[in-house]
Amino acid sequence: MVHTYCLNGLYIALDVNSGSIHLVEEVVHRILKEFPHHLPIEAELYQRLGSDYSQETIHQAYLEIKPLLAENLLYSPEITWEQVADLVNKPKGLKALCLHVAHDCNLRCEYCFAAKGDYHGGRTLMSSEVTVKAIDFLVQNSDRHELEIDFFGGEPLLNFETVKTAVSYGRKLEQSSGKKLHFTITTNGTLLNDSIIDYINENIDNVVISIDGRQEVHDGIRYYPGGKGSYERILPMAQKLISKRGSKEYYIRGTYTANNLDFANDVLHLADLGFREISVEPAVGKIEGATITREHLPQILPEYENLAQKYLERIAAGKPFRFYHFNLNLYGGPCIYKRITACGAGTEYLAVSPQGELYPCHQFVGEAEFVMGNLETGITNHNLLEQFKGSNIFSKEACRSCWAKYFCSGGCHANSYYNNDHIEQPDELTCAMQRKRIECAIMVEVMQRMEKE
């Protein structure tokens, strides 16, 4: 299969199965567009395209395509389930836990998938005892050397002492187990102060801070219970944390809704504030007065193209930043297993509720049908485990014929469930946005390679 498109004046062709990317002329683009699955005999090209191009032009384009086909750089063979089944079915050990240290939050963000912090289960905090059990569970149930612990909520800084206890315990366990633990915290930033900033920068490997962009956008949806916006409180603390963080990982995580479909301006605003690692993503689910629907795609898709152009302009001006969705590694990237199976939810990655229940990921927490077990018993819902193990781009009918499947890897299980009631049925709205982001990311990479050459 070949996917070809025009963006920023470039005709780009992607060979789906090999991952090869080609800059092509307009006539080659037309041939590949007309025949995405096979190259026909030359006479058929003359018949199909002869009214638009001369026979000689078509002939030369055909001669350009033929050697690429011979080298499996265009129209490369489809990867079959039989070729990868053993790899996909091979047991993969647990590598990460998301600890819900706080089912509580001091903000009341309109788009919060966690029911504004309590996951529909009442406001509660995880005890230090549960966090210690969770870390033990991860170490004891994984044969990997590198492990990950994510502190999540709600707002995890509402339970900061438990976070510190967990990190301290984890560091001691590293010495006795030979494992390496990587800690991440996701915070709304409202509770940051100098001492917490210093602690995070010294002890936490990656920090994610939620800021949605321009103040009017942010404050319109990320506010305190009384309605006051949180931008002015968060911004100086976030800037201070990043300025003192050195080379350690972080990113600013924003969300856009139907109320700011010009979200490129929010990304650029964050870059203008000095942040260099940025992700701004569409809100999922229903939001009163701000739900993103298919009717918004004619605005959203060109906005990603606009953002890609602005992104390149910033690089050219010596003011670069990294936008998460444009960071595709086209020359290496994830292994074939990850390209087929995605995030590892329910198998390599689990979420832990404050009570110690195990879920496939943080977005399923609070859903009774997705309880996989608990820290005491381990995984007991083996039917659910097998369901997540068996979910991949071959099991999802919509993914099999999609050109983007090896980049998105089947999409988010939770998003599929909440939109279509099943993890095997990706949400087409989300898919459309993802495909456009991938097209933009490929174009950005091609443009940067051209600049270097």
mmCIF file of N, CA and C in Angstrom, residues 9-82:
data_model
loop_
_atom_site.group_PDB
_atom_site.id
_atom_site.type_symbol
_atom_site.label_atom_id
_atom_site.label_comp_id
_atom_site.label_asym_id
_atom_site.label_seq_id
_atom_site.Cartn_x
_atom_site.Cartn_y
_atom_site.Cartn_z
ATOM 1 N N GLY A 9 3.591 22.371 -0.587
ATOM 2 C CA GLY A 9 4.188 22.362 -1.912
ATOM 3 C C GLY A 9 4.979 21.118 -2.248
ATOM 4 N N LEU A 10 4.970 20.131 -1.361
ATOM 5 C CA LEU A 10 5.722 18.900 -1.582
ATOM 6 C C LEU A 10 4.763 17.750 -1.883
ATOM 7 N N TYR A 11 5.134 16.938 -2.856
ATOM 8 C CA TYR A 11 4.417 15.692 -3.097
ATOM 9 C C TYR A 11 5.178 14.583 -2.381
ATOM 10 N N ILE A 12 4.521 13.980 -1.400
ATOM 11 C CA ILE A 12 5.167 13.000 -0.525
ATOM 12 C C ILE A 12 4.460 11.663 -0.680
ATOM 13 N N ALA A 13 5.251 10.616 -0.825
ATOM 14 C CA ALA A 13 4.701 9.261 -0.919
ATOM 15 C C ALA A 13 5.266 8.415 0.209
ATOM 16 N N LEU A 14 4.385 7.738 0.913
ATOM 17 C CA LEU A 14 4.770 6.828 1.990
ATOM 18 C C LEU A 14 4.448 5.405 1.572
ATOM 19 N N ASP A 15 5.464 4.564 1.551
ATOM 20 C CA ASP A 15 5.218 3.136 1.373
ATOM 21 C C ASP A 15 4.901 2.562 2.751
ATOM 22 N N VAL A 16 3.666 2.150 2.933
ATOM 23 C CA VAL A 16 3.154 1.844 4.268
ATOM 24 C C VAL A 16 3.924 0.723 4.946
ATOM 25 N N ASN A 17 4.200 -0.348 4.243
ATOM 26 C CA ASN A 17 4.775 -1.530 4.887
ATOM 27 C C ASN A 17 6.272 -1.429 5.114
ATOM 28 N N SER A 18 7.001 -0.774 4.222
ATOM 29 C CA SER A 18 8.441 -0.610 4.432
ATOM 30 C C SER A 18 8.756 0.632 5.241
ATOM 31 N N GLY A 19 7.816 1.596 5.272
ATOM 32 C CA GLY A 19 8.061 2.860 5.948
ATOM 33 C C GLY A 19 8.875 3.831 5.122
ATOM 34 N N SER A 20 9.174 3.484 3.869
ATOM 35 C CA SER A 20 9.971 4.352 3.002
ATOM 36 C C SER A 20 9.181 5.600 2.633
ATOM 37 N N ILE A 21 9.876 6.731 2.612
ATOM 38 C CA ILE A 21 9.254 8.011 2.281
ATOM 39 C C ILE A 21 9.968 8.587 1.069
ATOM 40 N N HIS A 22 9.187 9.089 0.118
ATOM 41 C CA HIS A 22 9.751 9.580 -1.134
ATOM 42 C C HIS A 22 9.180 10.959 -1.457
ATOM 43 N N LEU A 23 10.045 11.859 -1.910
ATOM 44 C CA LEU A 23 9.601 13.093 -2.540
ATOM 45 C C LEU A 23 9.434 12.799 -4.019
ATOM 46 N N VAL A 24 8.282 13.080 -4.567
ATOM 47 C CA VAL A 24 8.015 12.705 -5.952
ATOM 48 C C VAL A 24 7.490 13.904 -6.732
ATOM 49 N N GLU A 25 7.521 13.780 -8.054
ATOM 50 C CA GLU A 25 6.931 14.791 -8.913
ATOM 51 C C GLU A 25 5.421 14.599 -8.975
ATOM 52 N N GLU A 26 4.749 15.626 -9.484
ATOM 53 C CA GLU A 26 3.285 15.604 -9.474
ATOM 54 C C GLU A 26 2.715 14.432 -10.254
ATOM 55 N N VAL A 27 3.340 14.068 -11.360
ATOM 56 C CA VAL A 27 2.816 12.963 -12.163
ATOM 57 C C VAL A 27 2.972 11.628 -11.429
ATOM 58 N N VAL A 28 4.089 11.445 -10.726
ATOM 59 C CA VAL A 28 4.271 10.226 -9.930
ATOM 60 C C VAL A 28 3.237 10.186 -8.803
ATOM 61 N N HIS A 29 3.029 11.329 -8.196
ATOM 62 C CA HIS A 29 1.992 11.436 -7.160
ATOM 63 C C HIS A 29 0.636 10.982 -7.698
ATOM 64 N N ARG A 30 0.295 11.420 -8.895
ATOM 65 C CA ARG A 30 -0.987 11.042 -9.486
ATOM 66 C C ARG A 30 -1.072 9.543 -9.727
ATOM 67 N N ILE A 31 0.012 8.954 -10.222
ATOM 68 C CA ILE A 31 0.013 7.512 -10.476
ATOM 69 C C ILE A 31 -0.202 6.742 -9.179
ATOM 70 N N LEU A 32 0.549 7.127 -8.150
ATOM 71 C CA LEU A 32 0.444 6.428 -6.867
ATOM 72 C C LEU A 32 -0.917 6.662 -6.217
ATOM 73 N N LYS A 33 -1.482 7.848 -6.448
ATOM 74 C CA LYS A 33 -2.802 8.153 -5.903
ATOM 75 C C LYS A 33 -3.875 7.303 -6.588
ATOM 76 N N GLU A 34 -3.752 7.167 -7.894
ATOM 77 C CA GLU A 34 -4.729 6.388 -8.660
ATOM 78 C C GLU A 34 -4.599 4.889 -8.385
ATOM 79 N N PHE A 35 -3.363 4.461 -8.113
ATOM 80 C CA PHE A 35 -3.103 3.026 -7.930
ATOM 81 C C PHE A 35 -2.322 2.805 -6.627
ATOM 82 N N PRO A 36 -3.003 2.895 -5.479
ATOM 83 C CA PRO A 36 -2.289 2.795 -4.197
ATOM 84 C C PRO A 36 -1.841 1.386 -3.830
ATOM 85 N N HIS A 37 -2.390 0.365 -4.479
ATOM 86 C CA HIS A 37 -2.103 -1.012 -4.065
ATOM 87 C C HIS A 37 -1.234 -1.792 -5.043
ATOM 88 N N HIS A 38 -1.150 -1.344 -6.275
ATOM 89 C CA HIS A 38 -0.304 -2.051 -7.235
ATOM 90 C C HIS A 38 0.032 -1.113 -8.389
ATOM 91 N N LEU A 39 1.150 -1.354 -9.038
ATOM 92 C CA LEU A 39 1.517 -0.595 -10.222
ATOM 93 C C LEU A 39 1.034 -1.359 -11.451
ATOM 94 N N PRO A 40 0.130 -0.777 -12.231
ATOM 95 C CA PRO A 40 -0.401 -1.501 -13.388
ATOM 96 C C PRO A 40 0.586 -1.494 -14.555
ATOM 97 N N ILE A 41 0.221 -2.158 -15.622
ATOM 98 C CA ILE A 41 1.053 -2.093 -16.819
ATOM 99 C C ILE A 41 1.012 -0.672 -17.368
ATOM 100 N N GLU A 42 2.030 -0.330 -18.125
ATOM 101 C CA GLU A 42 2.179 1.045 -18.589
ATOM 102 C C GLU A 42 0.984 1.488 -19.435
ATOM 103 N N ALA A 43 0.451 0.582 -20.227
ATOM 104 C CA ALA A 43 -0.674 0.933 -21.097
ATOM 105 C C ALA A 43 -1.884 1.405 -20.296
ATOM 106 N N GLU A 44 -2.086 0.821 -19.123
ATOM 107 C CA GLU A 44 -3.220 1.232 -18.290
ATOM 108 C C GLU A 44 -3.019 2.642 -17.755
ATOM 109 N N LEU A 45 -1.765 3.008 -17.498
ATOM 110 C CA LEU A 45 -1.474 4.375 -17.064
ATOM 111 C C LEU A 45 -1.810 5.367 -18.171
ATOM 112 N N TYR A 46 -1.452 5.026 -19.402
ATOM 113 C CA TYR A 46 -1.773 5.910 -20.520
ATOM 114 C C TYR A 46 -3.280 6.100 -20.638
ATOM 115 N N GLN A 47 -4.008 5.023 -20.456
ATOM 116 C CA GLN A 47 -5.461 5.086 -20.575
ATOM 117 C C GLN A 47 -6.070 5.937 -19.463
ATOM 118 N N ARG A 48 -5.565 5.787 -18.238
ATOM 119 C CA ARG A 48 -6.137 6.494 -17.085
ATOM 120 C C ARG A 48 -5.703 7.963 -17.028
ATOM 121 N N LEU A 49 -4.447 8.255 -17.391
ATOM 122 C CA LEU A 49 -3.900 9.598 -17.174
ATOM 123 C C LEU A 49 -3.545 10.328 -18.463
ATOM 124 N N GLY A 50 -3.817 9.686 -19.602
ATOM 125 C CA GLY A 50 -3.397 10.257 -20.877
ATOM 126 C C GLY A 50 -4.004 11.607 -21.195
ATOM 127 N N SER A 51 -5.157 11.923 -20.639
ATOM 128 C CA SER A 51 -5.773 13.225 -20.912
ATOM 129 C C SER A 51 -5.097 14.356 -20.149
ATOM 130 N N ASP A 52 -4.304 14.019 -19.138
ATOM 131 C CA ASP A 52 -3.641 15.041 -18.321
ATOM 132 C C ASP A 52 -2.141 15.151 -18.583
ATOM 133 N N TYR A 53 -1.519 14.078 -19.062
ATOM 134 C CA TYR A 53 -0.067 14.064 -19.250
ATOM 135 C C TYR A 53 0.272 13.428 -20.595
ATOM 136 N N SER A 54 1.412 13.838 -21.130
ATOM 137 C CA SER A 54 1.872 13.230 -22.373
ATOM 138 C C SER A 54 2.336 11.803 -22.116
ATOM 139 N N GLN A 55 2.385 11.015 -23.181
ATOM 140 C CA GLN A 55 2.832 9.633 -23.048
ATOM 141 C C GLN A 55 4.261 9.573 -22.546
ATOM 142 N N GLU A 56 5.106 10.504 -23.002
ATOM 143 C CA GLU A 56 6.505 10.511 -22.573
ATOM 144 C C GLU A 56 6.620 10.835 -21.080
ATOM 145 N N THR A 57 5.803 11.784 -20.600
ATOM 146 C CA THR A 57 5.830 12.136 -19.174
ATOM 147 C C THR A 57 5.426 10.940 -18.318
ATOM 148 N N ILE A 58 4.396 10.242 -18.740
ATOM 149 C CA ILE A 58 3.951 9.057 -18.003
ATOM 150 C C ILE A 58 5.017 7.970 -18.059
ATOM 151 N N HIS A 59 5.635 7.805 -19.217
ATOM 152 C CA HIS A 59 6.676 6.782 -19.374
ATOM 153 C C HIS A 59 7.840 7.049 -18.427
ATOM 154 N N GLN A 60 8.287 8.303 -18.336
ATOM 155 C CA GLN A 60 9.408 8.636 -17.453
ATOM 156 C C GLN A 60 9.035 8.418 -15.983
ATOM 157 N N ALA A 61 7.806 8.743 -15.638
ATOM 158 C CA ALA A 61 7.352 8.502 -14.265
ATOM 159 C C ALA A 61 7.339 7.007 -13.966
ATOM 160 N N TYR A 62 6.892 6.234 -14.929
ATOM 161 C CA TYR A 62 6.867 4.773 -14.777
ATOM 162 C C TYR A 62 8.276 4.235 -14.554
ATOM 163 N N LEU A 63 9.241 4.770 -15.290
ATOM 164 C CA LEU A 63 10.630 4.336 -15.144
ATOM 165 C C LEU A 63 11.200 4.715 -13.774
ATOM 166 N N GLU A 64 10.704 5.793 -13.183
ATOM 167 C CA GLU A 64 11.146 6.183 -11.836
ATOM 168 C C GLU A 64 10.593 5.227 -10.779
ATOM 169 N N ILE A 65 9.385 4.776 -10.986
ATOM 170 C CA ILE A 65 8.728 3.929 -9.988
ATOM 171 C C ILE A 65 9.258 2.502 -10.014
ATOM 172 N N LYS A 66 9.535 1.975 -11.186
ATOM 173 C CA LYS A 66 9.884 0.555 -11.336
ATOM 174 C C LYS A 66 11.041 0.101 -10.444
ATOM 175 N N PRO A 67 12.188 0.813 -10.426
ATOM 176 C CA PRO A 67 13.282 0.330 -9.565
ATOM 177 C C PRO A 67 12.955 0.395 -8.080
ATOM 178 N N LEU A 68 12.135 1.359 -7.668
ATOM 179 C CA LEU A 68 11.728 1.439 -6.264
ATOM 180 C C LEU A 68 10.834 0.262 -5.906
ATOM 181 N N LEU A 69 10.019 -0.145 -6.851
ATOM 182 C CA LEU A 69 9.186 -1.330 -6.644
ATOM 183 C C LEU A 69 10.064 -2.570 -6.508
ATOM 184 N N ALA A 70 11.084 -2.669 -7.361
ATOM 185 C CA ALA A 70 11.970 -3.837 -7.334
ATOM 186 C C ALA A 70 12.719 -3.948 -6.014
ATOM 187 N N GLU A 71 13.004 -2.800 -5.385
ATOM 188 C CA GLU A 71 13.733 -2.792 -4.116
ATOM 189 C C GLU A 71 12.797 -2.822 -2.912
ATOM 190 N N ASN A 72 11.504 -3.008 -3.151
ATOM 191 C CA ASN A 72 10.489 -3.021 -2.080
ATOM 192 C C ASN A 72 10.441 -1.708 -1.308
ATOM 193 N N LEU A 73 10.697 -0.614 -2.011
ATOM 194 C CA LEU A 73 10.579 0.711 -1.422
ATOM 195 C C LEU A 73 9.273 1.387 -1.828
ATOM 196 N N LEU A 74 8.581 0.798 -2.772
ATOM 197 C CA LEU A 74 7.205 1.152 -3.118
ATOM 198 C C LEU A 74 6.459 -0.152 -3.385
ATOM 199 N N TYR A 75 5.180 -0.163 -2.998
ATOM 200 C CA TYR A 75 4.362 -1.373 -3.158
ATOM 201 C C TYR A 75 5.027 -2.588 -2.506
ATOM 202 N N SER A 76 5.637 -2.368 -1.363
ATOM 203 C CA SER A 76 6.286 -3.487 -0.668
ATOM 204 C C SER A 76 5.227 -4.458 -0.150
ATOM 205 N N PRO A 77 5.595 -5.721 0.048
ATOM 206 C CA PRO A 77 4.609 -6.730 0.459
ATOM 207 C C PRO A 77 3.965 -6.396 1.801
ATOM 208 N N GLU A 78 2.702 -6.732 1.905
ATOM 209 C CA GLU A 78 1.979 -6.554 3.164
ATOM 210 C C GLU A 78 2.592 -7.437 4.247
ATOM 211 N N ILE A 79 2.691 -6.883 5.449
ATOM 212 C CA ILE A 79 3.073 -7.693 6.603
ATOM 213 C C ILE A 79 1.838 -8.479 7.030
ATOM 214 N N THR A 80 1.980 -9.761 7.189
ATOM 215 C CA THR A 80 0.832 -10.607 7.536
ATOM 216 C C THR A 80 0.852 -10.983 9.014
ATOM 217 N N TRP A 81 -0.317 -11.353 9.519
ATOM 218 C CA TRP A 81 -0.421 -11.792 10.908
ATOM 219 C C TRP A 81 0.457 -13.010 11.167
ATOM 220 N N GLU A 82 0.546 -13.898 10.196
ATOM 221 C CA GLU A 82 1.352 -15.103 10.360
ATOM 222 C C GLU A 82 2.826 -14.762 10.578
#
